[in-house]
Structure formats: C-alpha cells, structure tokens
C-alpha positions as a Markdown table, in Angstrom:
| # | Residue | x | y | z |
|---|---|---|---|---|
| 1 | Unk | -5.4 | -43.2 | -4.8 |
| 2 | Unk | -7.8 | -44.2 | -7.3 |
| 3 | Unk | -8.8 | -47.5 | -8.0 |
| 4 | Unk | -9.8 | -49.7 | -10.4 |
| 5 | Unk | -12.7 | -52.4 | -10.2 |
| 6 | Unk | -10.8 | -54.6 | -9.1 |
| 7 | Unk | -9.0 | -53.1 | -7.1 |
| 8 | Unk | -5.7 | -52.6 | -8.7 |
| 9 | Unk | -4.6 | -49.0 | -8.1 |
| 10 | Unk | -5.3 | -47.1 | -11.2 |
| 11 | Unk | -3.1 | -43.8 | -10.6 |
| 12 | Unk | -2.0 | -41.6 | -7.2 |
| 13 | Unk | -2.2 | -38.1 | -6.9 |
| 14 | Unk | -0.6 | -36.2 | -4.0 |
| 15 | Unk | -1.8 | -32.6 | -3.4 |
| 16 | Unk | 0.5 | -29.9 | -2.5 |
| 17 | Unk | -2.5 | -28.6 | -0.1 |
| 18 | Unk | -4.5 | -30.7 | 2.8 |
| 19 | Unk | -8.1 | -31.4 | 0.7 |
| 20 | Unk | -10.9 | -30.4 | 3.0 |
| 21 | Unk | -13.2 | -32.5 | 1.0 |
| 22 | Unk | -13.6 | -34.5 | -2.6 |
| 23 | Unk | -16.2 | -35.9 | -4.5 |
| 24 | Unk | -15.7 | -38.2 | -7.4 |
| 25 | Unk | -18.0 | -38.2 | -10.4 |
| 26 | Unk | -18.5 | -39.5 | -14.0 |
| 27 | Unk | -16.5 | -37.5 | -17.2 |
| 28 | Unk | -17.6 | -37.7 | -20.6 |
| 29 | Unk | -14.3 | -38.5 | -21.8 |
| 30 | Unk | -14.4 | -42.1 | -22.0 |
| 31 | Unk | -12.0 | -44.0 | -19.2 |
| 32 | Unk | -11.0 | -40.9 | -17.8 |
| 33 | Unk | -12.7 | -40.1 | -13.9 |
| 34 | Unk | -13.3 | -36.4 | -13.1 |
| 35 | Unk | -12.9 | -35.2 | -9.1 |
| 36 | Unk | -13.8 | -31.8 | -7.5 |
| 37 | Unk | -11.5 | -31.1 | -4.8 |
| 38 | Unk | -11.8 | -28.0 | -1.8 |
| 39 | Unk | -9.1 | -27.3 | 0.4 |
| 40 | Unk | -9.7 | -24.8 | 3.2 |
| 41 | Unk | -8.4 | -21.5 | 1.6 |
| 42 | Unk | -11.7 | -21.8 | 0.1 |
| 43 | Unk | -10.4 | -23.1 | -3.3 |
| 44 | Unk | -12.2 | -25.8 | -5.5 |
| 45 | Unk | -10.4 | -28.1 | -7.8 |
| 46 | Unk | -11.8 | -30.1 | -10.8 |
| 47 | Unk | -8.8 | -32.8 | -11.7 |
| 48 | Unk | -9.5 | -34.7 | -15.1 |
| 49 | Unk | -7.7 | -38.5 | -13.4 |
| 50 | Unk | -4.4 | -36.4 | -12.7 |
| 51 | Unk | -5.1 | -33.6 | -14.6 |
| 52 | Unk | -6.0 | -30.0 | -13.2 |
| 53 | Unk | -8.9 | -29.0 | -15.6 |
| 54 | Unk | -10.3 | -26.2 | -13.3 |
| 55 | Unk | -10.2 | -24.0 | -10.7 |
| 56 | Unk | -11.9 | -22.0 | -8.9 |
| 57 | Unk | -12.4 | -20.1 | -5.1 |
| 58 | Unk | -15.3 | -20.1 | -3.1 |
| 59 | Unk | -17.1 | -17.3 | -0.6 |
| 60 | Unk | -17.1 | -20.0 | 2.4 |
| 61 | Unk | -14.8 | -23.3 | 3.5 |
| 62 | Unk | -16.6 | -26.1 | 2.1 |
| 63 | Unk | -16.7 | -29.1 | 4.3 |
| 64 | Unk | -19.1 | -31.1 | 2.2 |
| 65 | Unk | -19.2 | -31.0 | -2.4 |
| 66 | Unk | -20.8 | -32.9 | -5.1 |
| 67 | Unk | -22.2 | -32.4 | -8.7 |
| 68 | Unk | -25.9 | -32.2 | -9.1 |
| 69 | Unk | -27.7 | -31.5 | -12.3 |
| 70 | Unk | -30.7 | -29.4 | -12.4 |
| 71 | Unk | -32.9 | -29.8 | -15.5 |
| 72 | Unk | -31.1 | -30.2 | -18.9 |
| 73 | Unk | -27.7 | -27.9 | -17.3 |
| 74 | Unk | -25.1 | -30.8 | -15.9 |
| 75 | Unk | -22.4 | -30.2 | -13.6 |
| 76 | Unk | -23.5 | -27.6 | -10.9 |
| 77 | Unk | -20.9 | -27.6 | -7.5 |
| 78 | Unk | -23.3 | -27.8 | -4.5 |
| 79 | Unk | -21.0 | -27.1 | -1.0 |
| 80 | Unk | -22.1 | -27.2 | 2.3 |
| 81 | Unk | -20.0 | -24.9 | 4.8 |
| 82 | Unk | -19.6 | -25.4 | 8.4 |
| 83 | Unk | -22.8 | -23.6 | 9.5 |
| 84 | Unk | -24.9 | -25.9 | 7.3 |
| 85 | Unk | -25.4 | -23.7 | 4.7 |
| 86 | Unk | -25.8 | -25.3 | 1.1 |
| 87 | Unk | -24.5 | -23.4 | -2.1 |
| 88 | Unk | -25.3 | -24.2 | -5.5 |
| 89 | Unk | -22.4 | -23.0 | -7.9 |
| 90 | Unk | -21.8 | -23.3 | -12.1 |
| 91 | Unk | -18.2 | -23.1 | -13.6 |
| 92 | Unk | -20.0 | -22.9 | -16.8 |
| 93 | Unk | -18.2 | -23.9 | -20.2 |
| 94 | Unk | -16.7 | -20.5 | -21.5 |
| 95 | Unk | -13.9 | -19.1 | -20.0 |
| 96 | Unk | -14.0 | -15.2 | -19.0 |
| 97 | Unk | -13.5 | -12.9 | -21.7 |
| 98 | Unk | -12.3 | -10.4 | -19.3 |
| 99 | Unk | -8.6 | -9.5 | -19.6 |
| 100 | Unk | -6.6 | -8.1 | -17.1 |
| 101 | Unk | -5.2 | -4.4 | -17.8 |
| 102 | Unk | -1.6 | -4.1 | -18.2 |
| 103 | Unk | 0.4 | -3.0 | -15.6 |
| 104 | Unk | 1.2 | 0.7 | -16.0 |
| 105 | Unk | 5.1 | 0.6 | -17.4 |
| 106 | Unk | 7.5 | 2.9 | -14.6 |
| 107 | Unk | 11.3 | 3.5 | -15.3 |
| 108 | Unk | 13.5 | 2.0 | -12.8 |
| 109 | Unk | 16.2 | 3.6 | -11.3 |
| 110 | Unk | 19.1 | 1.5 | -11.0 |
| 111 | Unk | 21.4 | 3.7 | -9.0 |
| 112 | Unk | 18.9 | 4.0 | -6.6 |
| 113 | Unk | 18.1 | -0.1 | -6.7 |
| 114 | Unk | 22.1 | -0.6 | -6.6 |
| 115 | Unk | 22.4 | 1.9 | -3.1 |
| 116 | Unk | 19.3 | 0.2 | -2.1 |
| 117 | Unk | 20.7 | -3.4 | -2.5 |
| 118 | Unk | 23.8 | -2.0 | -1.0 |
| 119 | Unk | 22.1 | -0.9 | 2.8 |
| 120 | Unk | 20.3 | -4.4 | 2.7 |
| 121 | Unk | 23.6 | -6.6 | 2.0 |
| 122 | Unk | 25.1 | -4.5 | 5.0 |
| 123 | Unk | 22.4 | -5.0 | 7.4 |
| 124 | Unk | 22.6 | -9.2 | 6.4 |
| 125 | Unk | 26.6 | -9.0 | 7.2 |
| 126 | Unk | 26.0 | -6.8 | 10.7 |
C-alpha cells in the first residue's frame, strides 16, 4: 500500500513474487513516487507508483536497498547481502545497444513431430 499524507491510501500494488526488500524514494515526475523492489531470485525492480520502469538482476540476494547519490550522478542502488557486504550499482539512463542474434532458422519435420506427438498421447492414455 501506498499512502498518502494523510493517510488515505493512495494506490495498492500486489507482486506476483515475495519482495525481499523495498525502498521508496523521490521521482522527478511530479506526484508520481518511485520504489526499488528485490525479491530473492536476486532480481531488482524500479516501479514508477504502479508502473514497472526497470529491471534488473543482481550477483547476491539483497536483504537491505536504497538510492544514494555520489557527486553530481543521482540514483545509484546500494544493496547489502546477507554476509554484510555493501554493493554500489548504476542502471544508468541508456538502454543496451546490444541486440540479441537471431536464432539460427531449422526446418521442422512434421512427420516426425506428428509420430512424436503420437508415442506421447499413448503413454498419457496407458
């Protein structure tokens, strides 16, 4: 839940995934609240109110994360994982200009799928 200042609920957001741990912080988009979110298959979230904006994975299982700035660059992602180590992290503002390679095209054989699907269907109905 996220409230407002007075209390009254502002919005709800249920995750499909148990949260390990969330921080809250300020957006520049004005009204809107921005929130990191970690779960433990070592994946971060950055939801814009109910939004996702982000995503990323982690190295470790964060049980602790927060926003810190560090100079003039905003917006780093410091964790802490179980054995007390801290990590310091940067999303940046560009996405990847890396593109993933085709998959290599292969004929398919649909005689051999069809005798295939056969031998399966017979071993459900034994």
């Amino acid at each position: 839940f996220a409230l407002r200042e007075n209390g009254v609920i502002r919005y709800m957001k249920k995750f499909d995934f148990n949260p390990g741990c969330f921080a809250p912080y300020a957006s520049l988009i004005e009204g809107t609240v921005n929130m990191l979110v970690a779960n433990y298959s070592r994946t971060c979230y950055v939801w814009q109110d109910t939004t996702l904006a982000w995503s990323s994975t982690f190295q470790h299982v964060p049980v602790f994360i927060g926003v810190l700035s560090v100079g003039q660059l905003k917006g780093h992602i410091v964790t802490l994982d179980e054995n007390g180590k801290i990590y310091v992290s940067y999303l940046g503002t560009d996405p990847s200009l890396q593109t993933a390679t085709p998959a290599e095209n292969r004929e398919i054989n649909y005689d051999e799928k069809d005798q295939e699907m056969a031998k399966l269907q017979q071993v459900i109905r034994e």
